[in-house]
Coordinates of C-alpha atoms in Angstrom, one line a residue:
V28 CA -23.3 -19.5 35.3
W29 CA -25.8 -17.2 37.0
P30 CA -28.6 -17.6 34.4
L31 CA -28.3 -21.4 34.8
A32 CA -28.4 -21.1 38.6
E33 CA -31.3 -18.8 38.4
K34 CA -33.2 -21.5 36.5
V35 CA -32.1 -24.5 38.5
V36 CA -31.9 -23.3 42.1
P37 CA -33.3 -19.7 42.2
E38 CA -33.9 -20.1 46.0
K39 CA -30.2 -20.5 46.6
L40 CA -29.0 -17.7 44.3
P41 CA -28.3 -15.1 47.1
L42 CA -26.2 -17.7 49.1
L43 CA -24.4 -18.8 46.0
K44 CA -23.5 -15.3 45.0
K45 CA -22.3 -14.5 48.5
E46 CA -20.0 -17.6 48.5
A47 CA -18.7 -16.7 45.0
A48 CA -18.2 -13.1 46.1
Q49 CA -16.1 -14.3 49.1
Q50 CA -14.0 -16.5 46.8
A51 CA -13.4 -13.6 44.4
E52 CA -12.5 -11.3 47.2
F53 CA -10.0 -13.8 48.6
K54 CA -8.4 -14.1 45.1
G55 CA -8.1 -10.3 44.9
K56 CA -10.8 -9.9 42.2
Y57 CA -12.4 -7.0 44.0
K58 CA -14.5 -5.6 41.2
E59 CA -16.1 -9.0 40.6
A60 CA -16.5 -9.5 44.4
L61 CA -18.2 -6.1 44.7
R62 CA -20.7 -6.9 41.9
L63 CA -21.4 -10.4 43.5
F64 CA -21.9 -9.0 47.0
E65 CA -24.3 -6.4 45.7
G66 CA -26.2 -9.1 43.8
A67 CA -26.4 -11.3 46.8
I68 CA -28.3 -8.9 49.0
C69 CA -31.7 -10.4 49.4
D70 CA -35.2 -9.2 50.6
D71 CA -36.9 -12.6 50.4
D72 CA -36.4 -14.6 53.6
K73 CA -37.6 -17.7 51.7
K74 CA -34.3 -17.7 49.9
I75 CA -32.2 -17.7 53.1
P76 CA -32.2 -20.9 55.3
S77 CA -33.4 -20.5 58.8
A78 CA -29.9 -21.2 60.1
A79 CA -28.6 -18.0 58.5
S80 CA -31.1 -15.2 59.0
L81 CA -31.8 -12.7 56.3
E82 CA -30.4 -9.9 58.4
I83 CA -27.1 -11.7 59.1
H84 CA -26.8 -12.7 55.4
N85 CA -27.3 -9.1 54.2
S86 CA -25.0 -7.7 56.9
A87 CA -22.3 -10.1 55.7
C88 CA -22.9 -8.9 52.1
H89 CA -22.7 -5.2 53.2
A90 CA -19.5 -6.0 55.0
G91 CA -18.1 -7.5 51.8
I92 CA -19.2 -4.4 49.8
A93 CA -17.5 -2.1 52.4
R94 CA -14.2 -4.0 52.1
C95 CA -14.3 -4.1 48.3
Q96 CA -15.2 -0.4 48.0
A97 CA -12.2 0.5 50.2
R98 CA -9.8 -1.7 48.3
L99 CA -11.0 -0.3 45.0
G100 CA -10.2 3.2 46.3
D101 CA -13.8 4.3 47.1
I102 CA -12.7 4.7 50.7
F103 CA -15.4 7.1 51.9
E104 CA -18.2 4.9 50.6
G105 CA -16.5 1.8 52.1
M106 CA -16.2 3.6 55.5
K107 CA -19.8 4.7 55.2
K108 CA -21.0 1.2 54.4
A109 CA -18.9 -0.3 57.3
N110 CA -20.4 2.2 59.7
S111 CA -23.9 1.6 58.5
I112 CA -24.1 -2.1 59.5
A113 CA -26.4 -1.5 62.4
A114 CA -27.7 -3.7 65.2
D115 CA -31.4 -4.4 65.3
V116 CA -33.5 -5.9 68.0
Q117 CA -33.6 -9.4 66.6
N118 CA -30.0 -10.0 65.8
G119 CA -28.4 -7.0 67.5
E120 CA -25.3 -8.7 69.0
A121 CA -24.5 -10.7 65.8
R122 CA -24.8 -7.6 63.6
R123 CA -22.8 -5.5 66.1
K124 CA -20.0 -8.1 65.8
I125 CA -20.2 -8.0 62.0
R126 CA -20.1 -4.2 62.1
I127 CA -17.0 -4.1 64.4
R128 CA -15.2 -6.8 62.5
T129 CA -15.9 -4.9 59.2
Q130 CA -14.7 -1.6 60.7
L131 CA -11.5 -3.2 61.8
Q132 CA -11.0 -4.8 58.4
V133 CA -11.6 -1.6 56.6
A134 CA -9.3 0.3 59.0
Q135 CA -6.5 -2.2 58.3
I136 CA -7.1 -1.9 54.5
L137 CA -6.8 1.9 54.9
V138 CA -3.6 1.5 56.9
D139 CA -2.2 -0.7 54.1
M140 CA -3.2 2.0 51.6
K141 CA -1.5 4.6 53.8
Q142 CA -4.8 6.4 54.3
F143 CA -3.9 6.9 58.0
K144 CA -6.3 9.7 58.9
E145 CA -9.3 7.6 57.7
A146 CA -7.9 4.4 59.3
A147 CA -7.7 6.2 62.7
E148 CA -11.3 7.4 62.2
M149 CA -12.4 3.8 61.4
Y150 CA -10.7 2.4 64.5
E151 CA -12.3 5.1 66.6
K152 CA -15.8 4.3 65.2
T153 CA -15.6 0.8 66.6
E154 CA -15.9 2.4 70.0
S155 CA -13.7 -0.5 71.3
Y156 CA -10.3 0.0 69.6
Y157 CA -9.3 3.6 70.7
D158 CA -5.8 2.2 71.4
L159 CA -5.4 1.2 67.7
A160 CA -6.6 4.7 66.6
A161 CA -4.1 6.2 69.0
L162 CA -1.3 4.1 67.6
V163 CA -2.1 5.3 64.1
H164 CA -2.0 8.9 65.4
I165 CA 1.3 8.4 67.1
D166 CA 3.1 6.2 64.5
N167 CA 1.8 7.7 61.2
L168 CA 0.1 11.0 61.8
K169 CA 2.5 12.3 64.5
N170 CA -0.6 13.8 66.3
L171 CA 0.2 13.3 70.0
D172 CA -2.7 15.4 71.2
Q173 CA -5.2 13.3 69.4
A174 CA -3.5 10.1 70.6
K175 CA -3.6 11.4 74.2
R176 CA -7.3 12.1 73.9
L177 CA -7.9 8.6 72.6
I178 CA -5.9 6.9 75.3
Q179 CA -7.8 8.9 77.9
L180 CA -11.0 7.8 76.3
E181 CA -9.9 4.2 76.3
K182 CA -9.1 4.4 80.0
S183 CA -12.3 6.2 80.9
T184 CA -14.7 4.0 79.0
G185 CA -13.0 0.7 79.8
S186 CA -13.3 0.1 76.1
K187 CA -14.7 -3.4 76.2
K188 CA -13.4 -5.3 73.2
P189 CA -15.3 -8.2 71.8
T190 CA -13.6 -11.6 72.3
K191 CA -11.3 -12.9 69.6
S192 CA -14.0 -15.2 68.3
A193 CA -16.4 -12.2 67.8
V194 CA -14.0 -10.3 65.5

């Protein structure tokens, strides 16, 4: 299918691959989704419509890569990828929301995989969900000192969480 798409609509290939990757991920075909997300990363802004900027498109692809890596057991690469979705000047807020949402998704994947230490670390990296990190420390790691530190951090920073629509 991809060689045909490359010939017929090469300018839409990154978007088509991202859509196919999202479908594969939804169906639980994580290896296929990972390959498609990686192939959807684009460095040509002519292939991304103006409504969806290149940075946002690529950030969404990196988010998909992070989730798939975590689900496939490459948790440290998945965590690293989730944490590397950085804000830039042009689309800083949108990319920050993608990064936080991805960190939360990867953290939940890690909880499901019973990788509690790494899940708590991901929740803490959001810099907004210290309470969830504390909960993992209390319920799963039985580390009350670390939970206390996180709860104090939550209180002292005011930990502003993005709105529901943002994550």
